[in-house]
Coordinates of C-alpha atoms and ligand atoms in Angstrom, one line a residue:
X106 CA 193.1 90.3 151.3
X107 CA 195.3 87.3 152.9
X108 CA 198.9 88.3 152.9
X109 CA 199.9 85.1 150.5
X110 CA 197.0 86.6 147.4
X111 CA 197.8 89.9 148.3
X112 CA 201.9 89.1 147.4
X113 CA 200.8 87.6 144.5
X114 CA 198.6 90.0 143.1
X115 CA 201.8 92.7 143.8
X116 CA 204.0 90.6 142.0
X117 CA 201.7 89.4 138.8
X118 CA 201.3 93.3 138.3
X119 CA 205.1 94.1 138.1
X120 CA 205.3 91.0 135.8
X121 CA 202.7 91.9 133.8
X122 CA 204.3 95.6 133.5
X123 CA 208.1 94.2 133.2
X124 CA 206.9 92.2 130.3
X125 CA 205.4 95.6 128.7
X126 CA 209.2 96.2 128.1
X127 CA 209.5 99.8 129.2
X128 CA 212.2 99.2 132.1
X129 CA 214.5 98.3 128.9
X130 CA 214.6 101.6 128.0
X131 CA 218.3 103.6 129.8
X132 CA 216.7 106.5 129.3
X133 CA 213.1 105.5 131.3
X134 CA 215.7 104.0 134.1
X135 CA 217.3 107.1 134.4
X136 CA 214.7 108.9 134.8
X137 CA 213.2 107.0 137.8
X138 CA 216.5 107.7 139.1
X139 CA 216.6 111.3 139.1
X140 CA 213.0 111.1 140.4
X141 CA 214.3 109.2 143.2
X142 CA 217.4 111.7 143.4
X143 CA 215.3 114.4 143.9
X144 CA 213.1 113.2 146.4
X145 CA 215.6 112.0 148.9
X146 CA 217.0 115.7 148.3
X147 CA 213.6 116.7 149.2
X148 CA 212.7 114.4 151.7
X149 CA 215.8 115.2 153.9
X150 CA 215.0 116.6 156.6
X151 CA 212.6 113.7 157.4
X152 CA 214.4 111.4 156.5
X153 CA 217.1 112.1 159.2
X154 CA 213.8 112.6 162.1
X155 CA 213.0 109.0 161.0
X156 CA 216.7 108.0 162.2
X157 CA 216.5 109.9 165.0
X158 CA 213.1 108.1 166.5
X159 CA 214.1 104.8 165.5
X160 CA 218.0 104.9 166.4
X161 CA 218.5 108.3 167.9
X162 CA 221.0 108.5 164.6
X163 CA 223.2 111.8 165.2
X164 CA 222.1 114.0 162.7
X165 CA 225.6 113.6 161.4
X166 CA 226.0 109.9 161.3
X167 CA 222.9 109.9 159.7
X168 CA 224.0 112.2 156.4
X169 CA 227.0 110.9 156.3
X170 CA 226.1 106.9 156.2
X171 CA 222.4 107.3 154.9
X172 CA 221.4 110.0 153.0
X173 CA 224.9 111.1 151.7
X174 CA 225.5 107.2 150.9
X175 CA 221.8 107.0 148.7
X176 CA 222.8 110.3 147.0
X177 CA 226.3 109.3 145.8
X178 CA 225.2 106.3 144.7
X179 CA 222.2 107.9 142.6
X180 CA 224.5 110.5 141.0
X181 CA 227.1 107.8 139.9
X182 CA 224.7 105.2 138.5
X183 CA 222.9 108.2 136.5
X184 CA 226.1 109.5 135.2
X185 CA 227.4 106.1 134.4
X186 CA 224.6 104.0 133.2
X187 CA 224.6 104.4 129.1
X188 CA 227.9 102.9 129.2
X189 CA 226.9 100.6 131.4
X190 CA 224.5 99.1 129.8
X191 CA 226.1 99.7 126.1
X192 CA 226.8 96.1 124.6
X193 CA 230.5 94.8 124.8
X194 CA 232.8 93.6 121.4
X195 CA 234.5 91.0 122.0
X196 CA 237.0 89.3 119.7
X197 CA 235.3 85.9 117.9
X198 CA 238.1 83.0 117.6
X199 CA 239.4 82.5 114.2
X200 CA 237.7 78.7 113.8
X201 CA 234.2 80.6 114.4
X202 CA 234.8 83.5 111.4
X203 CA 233.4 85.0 110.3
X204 CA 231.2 86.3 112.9
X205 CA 231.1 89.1 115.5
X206 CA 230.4 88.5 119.2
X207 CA 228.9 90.4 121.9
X208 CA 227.8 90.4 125.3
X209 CA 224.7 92.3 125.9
X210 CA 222.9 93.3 129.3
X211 CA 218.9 92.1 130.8
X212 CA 217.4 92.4 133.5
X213 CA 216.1 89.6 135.4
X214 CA 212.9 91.0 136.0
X215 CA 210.8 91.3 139.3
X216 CA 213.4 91.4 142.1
X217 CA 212.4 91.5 146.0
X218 CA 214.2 94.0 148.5
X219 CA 214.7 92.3 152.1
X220 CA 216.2 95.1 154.2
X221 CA 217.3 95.0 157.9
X222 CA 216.6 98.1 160.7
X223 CA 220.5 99.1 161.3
X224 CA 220.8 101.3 158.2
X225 CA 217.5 101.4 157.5
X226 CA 217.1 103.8 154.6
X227 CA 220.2 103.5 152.9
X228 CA 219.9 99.6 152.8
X229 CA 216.1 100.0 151.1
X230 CA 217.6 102.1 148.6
X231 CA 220.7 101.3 147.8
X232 CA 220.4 97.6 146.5
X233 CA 217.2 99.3 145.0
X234 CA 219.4 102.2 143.2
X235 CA 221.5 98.9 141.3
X236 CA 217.4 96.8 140.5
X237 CA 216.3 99.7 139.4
X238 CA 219.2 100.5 136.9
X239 CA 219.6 97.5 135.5
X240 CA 216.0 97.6 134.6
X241 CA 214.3 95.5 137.1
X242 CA 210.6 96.2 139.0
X243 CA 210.7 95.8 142.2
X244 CA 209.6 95.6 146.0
X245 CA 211.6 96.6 148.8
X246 CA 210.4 94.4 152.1
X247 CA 211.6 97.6 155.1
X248 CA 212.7 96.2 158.5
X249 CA 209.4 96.8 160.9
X250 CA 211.9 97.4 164.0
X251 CA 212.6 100.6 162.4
X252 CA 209.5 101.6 161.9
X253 CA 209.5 105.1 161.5
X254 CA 212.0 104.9 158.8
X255 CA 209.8 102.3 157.2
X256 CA 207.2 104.5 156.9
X257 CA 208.8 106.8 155.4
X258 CA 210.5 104.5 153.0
X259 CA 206.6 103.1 151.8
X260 CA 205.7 107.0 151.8
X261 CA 208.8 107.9 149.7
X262 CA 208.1 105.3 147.6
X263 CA 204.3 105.1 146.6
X264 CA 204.7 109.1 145.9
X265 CA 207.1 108.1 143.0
X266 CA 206.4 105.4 141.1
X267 CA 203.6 103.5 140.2
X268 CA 203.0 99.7 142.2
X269 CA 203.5 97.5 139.0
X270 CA 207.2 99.0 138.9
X271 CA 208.9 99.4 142.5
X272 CA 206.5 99.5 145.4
X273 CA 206.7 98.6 149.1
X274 CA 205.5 96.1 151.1
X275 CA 205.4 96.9 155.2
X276 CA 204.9 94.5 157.9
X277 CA 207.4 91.3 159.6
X278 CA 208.2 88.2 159.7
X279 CA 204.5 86.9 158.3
X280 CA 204.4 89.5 155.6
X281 CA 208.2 88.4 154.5
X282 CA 207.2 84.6 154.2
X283 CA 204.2 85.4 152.0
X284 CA 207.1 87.7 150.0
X285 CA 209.4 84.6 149.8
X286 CA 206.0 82.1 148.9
X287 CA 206.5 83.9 145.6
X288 CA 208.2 83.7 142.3
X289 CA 210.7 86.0 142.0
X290 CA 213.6 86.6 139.4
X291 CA 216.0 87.8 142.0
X292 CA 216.1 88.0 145.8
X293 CA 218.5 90.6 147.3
X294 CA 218.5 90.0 151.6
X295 CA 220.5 91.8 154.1
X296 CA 220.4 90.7 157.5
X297 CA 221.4 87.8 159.9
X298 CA 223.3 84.7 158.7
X299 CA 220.0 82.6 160.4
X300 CA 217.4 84.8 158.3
X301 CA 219.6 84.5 155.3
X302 CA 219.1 80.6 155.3
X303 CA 215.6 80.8 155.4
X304 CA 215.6 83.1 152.1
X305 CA 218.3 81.1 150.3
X306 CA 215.6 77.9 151.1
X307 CA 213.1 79.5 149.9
X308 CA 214.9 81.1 146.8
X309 CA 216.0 77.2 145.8
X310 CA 212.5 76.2 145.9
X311 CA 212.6 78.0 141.9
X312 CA 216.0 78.7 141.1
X313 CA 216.1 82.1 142.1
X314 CA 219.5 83.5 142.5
X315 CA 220.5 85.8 145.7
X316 CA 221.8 88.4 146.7
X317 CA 222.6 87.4 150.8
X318 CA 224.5 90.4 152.6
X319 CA 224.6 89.2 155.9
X320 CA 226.9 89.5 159.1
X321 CA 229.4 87.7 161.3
X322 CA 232.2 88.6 164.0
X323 CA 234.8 90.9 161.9
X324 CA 237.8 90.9 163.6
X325 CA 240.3 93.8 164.2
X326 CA 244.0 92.9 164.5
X327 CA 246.2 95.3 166.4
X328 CA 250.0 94.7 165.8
X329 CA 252.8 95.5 168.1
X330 CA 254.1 98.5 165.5
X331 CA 251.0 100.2 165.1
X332 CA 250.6 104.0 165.9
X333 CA 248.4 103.3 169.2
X334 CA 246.7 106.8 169.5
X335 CA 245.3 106.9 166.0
X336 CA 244.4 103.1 166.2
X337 CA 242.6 104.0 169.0
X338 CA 240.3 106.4 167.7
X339 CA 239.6 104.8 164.3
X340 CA 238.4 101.6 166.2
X341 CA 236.2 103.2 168.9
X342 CA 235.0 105.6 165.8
X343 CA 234.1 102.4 163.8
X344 CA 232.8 100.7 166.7
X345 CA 230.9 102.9 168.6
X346 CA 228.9 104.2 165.7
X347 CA 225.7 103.7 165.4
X348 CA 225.9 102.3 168.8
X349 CA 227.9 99.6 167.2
X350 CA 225.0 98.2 165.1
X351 CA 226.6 98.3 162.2
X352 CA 227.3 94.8 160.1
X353 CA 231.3 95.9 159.6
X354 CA 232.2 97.5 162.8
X355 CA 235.4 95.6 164.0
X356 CA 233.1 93.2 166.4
X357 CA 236.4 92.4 168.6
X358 CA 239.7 93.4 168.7
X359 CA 243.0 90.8 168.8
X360 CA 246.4 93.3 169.8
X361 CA 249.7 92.4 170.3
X362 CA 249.8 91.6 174.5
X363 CA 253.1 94.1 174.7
X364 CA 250.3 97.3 173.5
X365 CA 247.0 95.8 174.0
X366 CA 246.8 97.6 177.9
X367 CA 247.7 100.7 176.6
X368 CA 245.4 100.4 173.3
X369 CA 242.5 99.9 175.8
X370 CA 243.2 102.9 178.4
X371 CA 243.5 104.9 175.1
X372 CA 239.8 103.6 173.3
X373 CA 238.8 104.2 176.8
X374 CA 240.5 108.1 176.1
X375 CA 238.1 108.4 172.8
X376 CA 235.2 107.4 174.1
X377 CA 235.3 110.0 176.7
X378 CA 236.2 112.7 174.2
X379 CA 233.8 111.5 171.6
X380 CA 230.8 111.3 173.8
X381 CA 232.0 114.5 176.3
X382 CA 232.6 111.8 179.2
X383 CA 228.9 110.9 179.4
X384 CA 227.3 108.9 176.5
X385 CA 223.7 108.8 177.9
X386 CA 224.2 112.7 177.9
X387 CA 225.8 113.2 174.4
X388 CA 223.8 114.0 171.1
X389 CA 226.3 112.0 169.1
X390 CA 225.6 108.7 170.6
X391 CA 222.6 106.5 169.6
X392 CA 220.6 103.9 170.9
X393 CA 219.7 99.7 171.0
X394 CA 216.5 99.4 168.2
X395 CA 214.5 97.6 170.9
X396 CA 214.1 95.9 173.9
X397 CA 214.8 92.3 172.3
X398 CA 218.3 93.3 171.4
X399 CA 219.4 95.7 174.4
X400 CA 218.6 92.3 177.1
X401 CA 220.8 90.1 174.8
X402 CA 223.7 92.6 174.9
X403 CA 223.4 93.1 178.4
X404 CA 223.2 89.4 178.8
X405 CA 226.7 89.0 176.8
X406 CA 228.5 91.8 179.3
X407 CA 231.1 89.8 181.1
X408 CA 231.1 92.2 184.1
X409 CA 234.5 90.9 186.2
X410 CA 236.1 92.2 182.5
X411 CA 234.6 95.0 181.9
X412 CA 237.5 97.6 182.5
X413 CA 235.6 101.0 180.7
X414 CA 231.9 101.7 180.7
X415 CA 229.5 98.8 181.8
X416 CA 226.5 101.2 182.3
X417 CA 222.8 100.4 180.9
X418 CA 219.4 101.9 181.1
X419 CA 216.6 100.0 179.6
X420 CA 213.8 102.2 179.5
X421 CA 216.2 104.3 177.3
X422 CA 217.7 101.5 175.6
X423 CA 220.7 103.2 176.2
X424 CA 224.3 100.9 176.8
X425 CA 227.1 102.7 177.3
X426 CA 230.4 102.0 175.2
X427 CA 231.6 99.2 176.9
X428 CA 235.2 97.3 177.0
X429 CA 235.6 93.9 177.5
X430 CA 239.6 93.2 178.7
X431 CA 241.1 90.0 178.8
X432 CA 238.4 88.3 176.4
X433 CA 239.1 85.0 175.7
X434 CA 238.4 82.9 172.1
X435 CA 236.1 81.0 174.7
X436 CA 233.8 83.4 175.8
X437 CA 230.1 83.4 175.4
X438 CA 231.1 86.7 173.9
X439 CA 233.1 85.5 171.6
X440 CA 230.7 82.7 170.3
X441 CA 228.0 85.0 167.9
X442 CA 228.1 88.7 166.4
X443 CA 227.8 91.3 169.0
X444 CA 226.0 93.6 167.3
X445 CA 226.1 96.4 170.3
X446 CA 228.5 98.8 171.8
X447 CA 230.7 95.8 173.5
X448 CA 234.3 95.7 172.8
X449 CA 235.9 92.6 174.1
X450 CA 239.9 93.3 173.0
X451 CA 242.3 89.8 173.4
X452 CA 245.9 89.7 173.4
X453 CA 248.2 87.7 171.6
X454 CA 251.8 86.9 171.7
X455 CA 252.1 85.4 168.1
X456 CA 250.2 86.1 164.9
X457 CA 250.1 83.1 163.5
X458 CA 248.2 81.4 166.1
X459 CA 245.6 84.4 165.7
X460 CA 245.9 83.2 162.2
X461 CA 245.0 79.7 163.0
X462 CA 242.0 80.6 165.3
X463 CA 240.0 83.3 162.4
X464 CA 240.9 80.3 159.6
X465 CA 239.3 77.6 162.6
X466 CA 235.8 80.6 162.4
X467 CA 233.1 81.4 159.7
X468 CA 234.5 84.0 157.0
X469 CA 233.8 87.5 158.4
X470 CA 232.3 90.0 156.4
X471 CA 235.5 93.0 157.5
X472 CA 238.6 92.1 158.8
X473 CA 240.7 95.2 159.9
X474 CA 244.5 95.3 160.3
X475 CA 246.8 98.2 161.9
X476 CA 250.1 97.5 161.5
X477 CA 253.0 99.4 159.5
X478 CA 254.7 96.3 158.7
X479 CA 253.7 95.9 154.5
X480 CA 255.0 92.3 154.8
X481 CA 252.6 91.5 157.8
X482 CA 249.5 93.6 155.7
X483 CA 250.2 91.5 152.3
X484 CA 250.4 88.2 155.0
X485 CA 246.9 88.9 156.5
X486 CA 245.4 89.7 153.1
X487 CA 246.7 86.9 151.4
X488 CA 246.1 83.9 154.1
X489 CA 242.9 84.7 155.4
X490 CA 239.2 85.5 153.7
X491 CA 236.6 88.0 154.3
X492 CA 234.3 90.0 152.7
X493 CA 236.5 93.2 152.1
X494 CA 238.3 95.2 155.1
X495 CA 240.6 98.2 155.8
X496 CA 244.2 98.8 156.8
X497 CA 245.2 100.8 159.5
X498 CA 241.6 102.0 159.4
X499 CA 237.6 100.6 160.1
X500 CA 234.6 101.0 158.1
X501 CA 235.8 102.4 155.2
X502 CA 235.9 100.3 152.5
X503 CA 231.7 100.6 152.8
X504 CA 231.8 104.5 151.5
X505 CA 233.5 103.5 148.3
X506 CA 231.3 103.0 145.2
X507 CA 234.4 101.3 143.4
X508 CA 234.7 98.6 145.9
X509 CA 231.8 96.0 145.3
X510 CA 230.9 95.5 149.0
X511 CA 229.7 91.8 150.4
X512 CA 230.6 88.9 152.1
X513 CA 231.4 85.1 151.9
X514 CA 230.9 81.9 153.4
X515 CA 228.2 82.6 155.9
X516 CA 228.8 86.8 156.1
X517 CA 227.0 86.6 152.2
X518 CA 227.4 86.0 148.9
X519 CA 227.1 88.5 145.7
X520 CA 228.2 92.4 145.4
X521 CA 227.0 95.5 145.0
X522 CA 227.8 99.4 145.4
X523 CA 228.0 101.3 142.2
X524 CA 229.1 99.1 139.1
X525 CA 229.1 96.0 141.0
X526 CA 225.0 96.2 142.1
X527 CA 224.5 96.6 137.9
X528 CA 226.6 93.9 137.2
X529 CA 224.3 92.0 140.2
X530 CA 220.9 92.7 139.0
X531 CA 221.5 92.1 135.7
X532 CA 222.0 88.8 133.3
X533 CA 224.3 88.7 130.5
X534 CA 223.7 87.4 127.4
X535 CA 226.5 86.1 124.9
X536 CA 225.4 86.9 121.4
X537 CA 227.3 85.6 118.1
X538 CA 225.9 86.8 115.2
X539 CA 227.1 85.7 111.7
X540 CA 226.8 86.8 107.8
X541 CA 224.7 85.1 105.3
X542 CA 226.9 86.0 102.6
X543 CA 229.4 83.8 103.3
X544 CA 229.2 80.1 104.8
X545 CA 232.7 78.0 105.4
X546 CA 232.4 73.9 105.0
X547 CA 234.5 73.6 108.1
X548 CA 232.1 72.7 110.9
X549 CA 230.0 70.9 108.6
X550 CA 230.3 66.6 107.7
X551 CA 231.7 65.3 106.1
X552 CA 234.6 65.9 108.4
X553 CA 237.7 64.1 106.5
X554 CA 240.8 65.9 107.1
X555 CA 239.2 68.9 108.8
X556 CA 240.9 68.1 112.3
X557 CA 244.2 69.1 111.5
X558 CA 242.9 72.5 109.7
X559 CA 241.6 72.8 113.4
X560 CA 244.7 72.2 115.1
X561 CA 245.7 74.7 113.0
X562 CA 243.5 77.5 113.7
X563 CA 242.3 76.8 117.1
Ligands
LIG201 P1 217.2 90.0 160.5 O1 217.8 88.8 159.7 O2 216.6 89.7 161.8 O3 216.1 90.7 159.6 C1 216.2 91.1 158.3 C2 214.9 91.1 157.6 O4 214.4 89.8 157.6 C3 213.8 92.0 158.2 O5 213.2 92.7 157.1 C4 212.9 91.1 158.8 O6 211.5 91.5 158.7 C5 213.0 89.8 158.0 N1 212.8 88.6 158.8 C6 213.1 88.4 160.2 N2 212.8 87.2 160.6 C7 212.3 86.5 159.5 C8 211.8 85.2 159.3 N3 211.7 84.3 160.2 N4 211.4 84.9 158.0 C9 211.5 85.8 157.0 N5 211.9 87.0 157.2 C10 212.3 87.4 158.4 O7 218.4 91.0 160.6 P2 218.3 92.4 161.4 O8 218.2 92.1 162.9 O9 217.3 93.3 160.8 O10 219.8 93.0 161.1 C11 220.9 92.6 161.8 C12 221.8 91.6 161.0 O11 221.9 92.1 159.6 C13 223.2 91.5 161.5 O12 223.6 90.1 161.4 C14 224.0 92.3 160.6 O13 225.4 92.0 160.5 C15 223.3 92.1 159.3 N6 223.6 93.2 158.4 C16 224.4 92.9 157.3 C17 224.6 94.0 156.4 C18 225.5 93.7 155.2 O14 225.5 94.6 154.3 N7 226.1 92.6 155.0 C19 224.2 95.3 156.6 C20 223.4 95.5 157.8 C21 223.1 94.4 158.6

């Protein structure tokens, strides 16, 4: 079947089954969630072989960012959903009495899944964890550059549930327009800012609201006062994992020009004892998803700066932690989001013209801080926007499921991770309901001398 019938065939069967009206039911929803919870549990072991032939993912990086990420999430959605989706009192104004008013939860119905190759399970299932609980259908569109993992996603997934309620769709970019071509009640995309215009165009074409998790250059601000040493290894950590493909790894660091030499010869320090002195060697260091995306990096390194690593081999898709020392604002380096294990570090002399320079750029998804100096953290925090960030560490604010993670401006718009993906997936509606029993004249004509009992009670 043509991709375009075939789409909408997939989707008229989860409308047809959405309208049926079992996804309302919390207690169906949690059980396709415990379902799901124990097949990752099952499905471990190859889940993290799919990471490995994709990304060469360290079987550690792996549990810890995927499978430990999906599992967390599954537990605290199932414990927490009743109340979640238990209808709110709220108070009713005294002009509108009598009456009670509440705000009740919906789903929106048949939601599509766009998910990139960096994180390729946990970003399939968890914006699918938060459709799924607030009582959506849905298909989940895998990245085909991991396509090992994808497989394994469509596997995992067709051996759960039937097609009319969450299924997946394989393939690329052809396969994704004929997904857009639909109607859908809710598009949730991660991936690049340019990809993420092309949904939100097609998502106007019917009103369809969006989810856009998408990426940018997060910057990583190293002040004068900072403890260098653990600096050091929290940014190489959040930089150099996952081979730096990761959408909120510091993508360049700005330090104070008194430190920044000795903050590079020390990131220089952890990569050598993170990776045992030799990356291509080391079991804990992965690898560029393709070809495509290992000649671009290779094309950004800036070799008369490169003062630690530099070292590539394609047929292994292998780059070595690199750093980039002086960068400039200028560079073509500089320009778009690295998305690779290149660390250009700049100096400054003042913050405030750093501060001029990241309000002059697009709103980063993570902006990272290491200073002591509480004045200079509440400064940062409160001048400049980004999607969500850390101080005096990287990466973290992505493992907790009370932080609603996303971005703004062109790094994304909307939320999710634990209450906040609910909250996303699901419409509100305000409900007033009144007696019969009673029936007060005051909204009613005639109005004569009702606007000052108004004033009155309003
Ligand atoms: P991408 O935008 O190239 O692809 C994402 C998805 O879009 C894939 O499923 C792909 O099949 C599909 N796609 C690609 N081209 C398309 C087209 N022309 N029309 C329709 N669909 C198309 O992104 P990527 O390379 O997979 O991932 C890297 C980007 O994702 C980076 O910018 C990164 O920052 C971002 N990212 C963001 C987050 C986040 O949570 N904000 C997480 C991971 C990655």
């Amino acid at each position: 079947m043509p991709n375009h019938s075939r789409m909408k065939a997939i989707v008229q069967k989860q409308r047809d089954f959405f309208n049926q009206g079992q996804t309302r039911s919390t207690v169906y929803r949690i059980d396709q969630l415990k379902k799901l919870l124990a097949a990752v549990k099952v499905s471990e072991d190859a889940i993290l072989a799919a990471l490995k032939a994709d990304l060469n993912k360290p079987v550690f990086e792996a549990y810890s960012t995927e499978v430990m990420q999906i599992t967390t999430e599954l537990k605290y959605t199932i414990r927490h959903l009743k109340k979640w989706t238990r209808e709110k009192k709220v108070p009713t104004p005294l002009e509108l009495q009598p009456a009670r008013s509440r705000i009740h939860t919906h789903p929106y119905g048949v939601v599509l899944n766009i998910a990139p190759w960096n994180y390729p399970v946990q970003i399939c299932l968890i914006p699918l964890i938060a459709i799924l609980a607030a009582g959506n259908c849905a298909v989940v569109k895998p990245s085909e550059l991991a396509p090992q993992t994808s497989r394994l996603v469509a596997t995992l997934i067709s051996g759960l549930f039937p097609p009319e309620y969450c299924t997946v769709v394989e393939g690329g970019v052809e396969e994704t327009q004929a997904l857009l071509a639909q109607r859908w009640n809710y598009i949730a995309f991660t991936g690049s800012p340019a990809i993420g215009r092309i949904v939100a165009r097609a998502a106007a074409e019917n009103l369809t609201p969006t989810l856009l998790e998408l990426g940018g250059k997060s910057p990583c601000i190293v002040h004068d006062d900072t403890n260098i040493q653990v600096a050091a290894r929290r940014i190489a950590w959040g930089k150099f994992l996952n081979a730096g493909q990761t959408c909120t790894a510091p993508d360049f660091v700005v330090a104070q020009s008194r430190i920044a030499g000795r903050l590079v010869d020390e990131i220089g320090r952890c990569i050598n004892a993170f990776y045992d002195a030799d990356a291509l060697k080391s079991p804990d260091y992965g690898r560029i998803i393709n070809h495509r995306h290992f000649d671009r990096l290779v094309s950004l390194m800036e070799l008369d700066k490169i003062v630690y690593g530099g070292h590539a081999d394609r047929d292994q898709r292998y780059i070595e932690p690199t750093i980039i020392y002086k960068a400039d604002w200028d560079d073509e380096i500089m320009q778009d989001e690295i998305f690779g294990p290149l660390l250009p570090v700049l100096e400054y002399e003042k913050l405030d013209t750093v501060m001029d320079r990241l309000l002059d750029r697009e709103r980063p998804l993570a902006l990272y801080l290491f200073t002591e100096n509480r004045a200079l953290q509440r400064k940062i925090v409160g001048s400049l926007n980004f999607g969500g960030g850390a101080i005096n560490a990287t990466l973290l604010q992505n493992g907790n499921k009370w932080l609603p993670f996303g971005g703004v401006g062109t790094s994304g718009m909307g939320r999710y991770h634990g209450k906040s993906g609910f909250d996303t997936f699901s419409t509100t509606k305000s409900m007033v309901s009144k007696p019969t029993c009673i029936d007060p004249s005051l909204p009613y004509p005639p109005y004569k001398g009702k606007v000052k009992l108004l004033k009155r009670l309003s």
